[in-house]
Amino acid sequence: MANKHLQDNPRARKKFRIIGFISFSIGLICVITAMIDFFTADFMPKLFFLFFIGMPFLFVGGVCLNFGYMRAVSKYTATETAPVAKDVANYMLAGTRDELAKTISAVRGEKVSNGPMCGSCGTQNEVGANYCDNCGKMLSKVCSCGEKNDSDARFCRKCGNRL
Ligand SMILES: [Zn+2]
Ligand SMILES: [Zn+2]
């Protein structure tokens, strides 16, 4: 409920951004100063207490910035990141699927081919093959119209001519 109210209130979000930015900057300066003092001090770091002042500022600043940019971030995530992530996932899945099929075929010792099966000896031939790899039998009947038909076809699937 509070989030929704905040998302519908651009002025509140702007305030959060400004407060967040200032608070975060103060916190960062305090912490860095404390760190520099801590590592450069000869005996006892005198400014290390700034660390404990800076940390709450950093925290508050971070929370305010989070609120201030929440909508922009969620909008960006929804419109930009999600489709990209989906595409990447699909791309990877498709690639994996193809690779998997190839791997399985390779493991089984099969030839990866979707070409015509020889009606005479049963050999699976390469895509676009006209004659059987194994026995030399014609795998397709080319019609006078140019359409390539199965070797056992009696009529052309494109123009209906008798083969
Ligand atoms: Zn054959
Ligand atoms: Zn034809």
mmCIF file of C-alpha atoms in Angstrom, residues 81-146:
data_model
loop_
_atom_site.group_PDB
_atom_site.id
_atom_site.type_symbol
_atom_site.label_atom_id
_atom_site.label_comp_id
_atom_site.label_asym_id
_atom_site.label_seq_id
_atom_site.Cartn_x
_atom_site.Cartn_y
_atom_site.Cartn_z
ATOM 1 C CA THR A 81 15.378 -6.924 -19.096
ATOM 2 C CA ALA A 82 12.542 -9.436 -19.211
ATOM 3 C CA PRO A 83 12.290 -9.821 -23.016
ATOM 4 C CA VAL A 84 16.064 -9.912 -23.345
ATOM 5 C CA ALA A 85 16.301 -12.526 -20.638
ATOM 6 C CA LYS A 86 13.561 -14.479 -22.380
ATOM 7 C CA ASP A 87 15.341 -14.258 -25.734
ATOM 8 C CA VAL A 88 18.608 -15.334 -24.204
ATOM 9 C CA ALA A 89 16.906 -18.223 -22.435
ATOM 10 C CA ASN A 90 15.159 -19.286 -25.636
ATOM 11 C CA TYR A 91 18.343 -18.953 -27.633
ATOM 12 C CA MET A 92 20.263 -21.007 -25.128
ATOM 13 C CA LEU A 93 17.507 -23.586 -24.876
ATOM 14 C CA ALA A 94 17.245 -23.897 -28.662
ATOM 15 C CA GLY A 95 21.002 -24.246 -28.950
ATOM 16 C CA THR A 96 21.078 -26.794 -26.185
ATOM 17 C CA ARG A 97 18.234 -28.742 -27.741
ATOM 18 C CA ASP A 98 19.963 -28.961 -31.118
ATOM 19 C CA GLU A 99 23.259 -29.842 -29.517
ATOM 20 C CA LEU A 100 21.543 -32.416 -27.344
ATOM 21 C CA ALA A 101 19.873 -34.037 -30.360
ATOM 22 C CA LYS A 102 23.192 -34.154 -32.182
ATOM 23 C CA THR A 103 24.953 -35.553 -29.153
ATOM 24 C CA ILE A 104 22.338 -38.243 -28.641
ATOM 25 C CA SER A 105 22.523 -39.191 -32.330
ATOM 26 C CA ALA A 106 26.298 -39.244 -32.192
ATOM 27 C CA VAL A 107 26.240 -41.435 -29.092
ATOM 28 C CA ARG A 108 23.874 -43.825 -30.792
ATOM 29 C CA GLY A 109 26.100 -43.808 -33.881
ATOM 30 C CA GLU A 110 23.424 -42.368 -36.105
ATOM 31 C CA LYS A 111 23.979 -40.072 -39.010
ATOM 32 C CA VAL A 112 22.403 -36.684 -38.343
ATOM 33 C CA SER A 113 20.189 -36.333 -41.347
ATOM 34 C CA ASN A 114 16.630 -35.552 -42.253
ATOM 35 C CA GLY A 115 17.046 -36.472 -45.886
ATOM 36 C CA PRO A 116 15.053 -39.056 -47.857
ATOM 37 C CA MET A 117 15.027 -42.653 -46.717
ATOM 38 C CA CYS A 118 15.890 -45.150 -49.417
ATOM 39 C CA GLY A 119 12.845 -47.303 -50.190
ATOM 40 C CA SER A 120 15.021 -50.138 -51.360
ATOM 41 C CA CYS A 121 17.719 -50.545 -48.690
ATOM 42 C CA GLY A 122 16.443 -48.324 -45.881
ATOM 43 C CA THR A 123 19.450 -45.988 -45.732
ATOM 44 C CA GLN A 124 18.805 -42.508 -44.388
ATOM 45 C CA ASN A 125 20.301 -40.137 -46.935
ATOM 46 C CA GLU A 126 21.479 -36.541 -46.729
ATOM 47 C CA VAL A 127 19.049 -33.691 -47.262
ATOM 48 C CA GLY A 128 18.654 -33.026 -50.970
ATOM 49 C CA ALA A 129 20.169 -36.331 -52.084
ATOM 50 C CA ASN A 130 18.800 -37.642 -55.382
ATOM 51 C CA TYR A 131 20.362 -41.080 -55.263
ATOM 52 C CA CYS A 132 20.867 -43.462 -52.364
ATOM 53 C CA ASP A 133 24.279 -43.327 -50.665
ATOM 54 C CA ASN A 134 24.269 -47.059 -50.193
ATOM 55 C CA CYS A 135 22.644 -48.685 -53.205
ATOM 56 C CA GLY A 136 22.463 -45.931 -55.784
ATOM 57 C CA LYS A 137 18.708 -46.155 -56.241
ATOM 58 C CA MET A 138 16.932 -42.983 -57.289
ATOM 59 C CA LEU A 139 15.470 -41.263 -54.227
ATOM 60 C CA SER A 140 13.297 -38.684 -55.908
ATOM 61 C CA LYS A 141 11.331 -38.230 -59.073
ATOM 62 C CA VAL A 142 11.722 -34.793 -60.588
ATOM 63 C CA CYS A 143 8.545 -33.736 -62.357
ATOM 64 C CA SER A 144 8.513 -31.819 -65.628
ATOM 65 C CA CYS A 145 7.420 -28.791 -63.539
ATOM 66 C CA GLY A 146 10.637 -29.033 -61.520
#
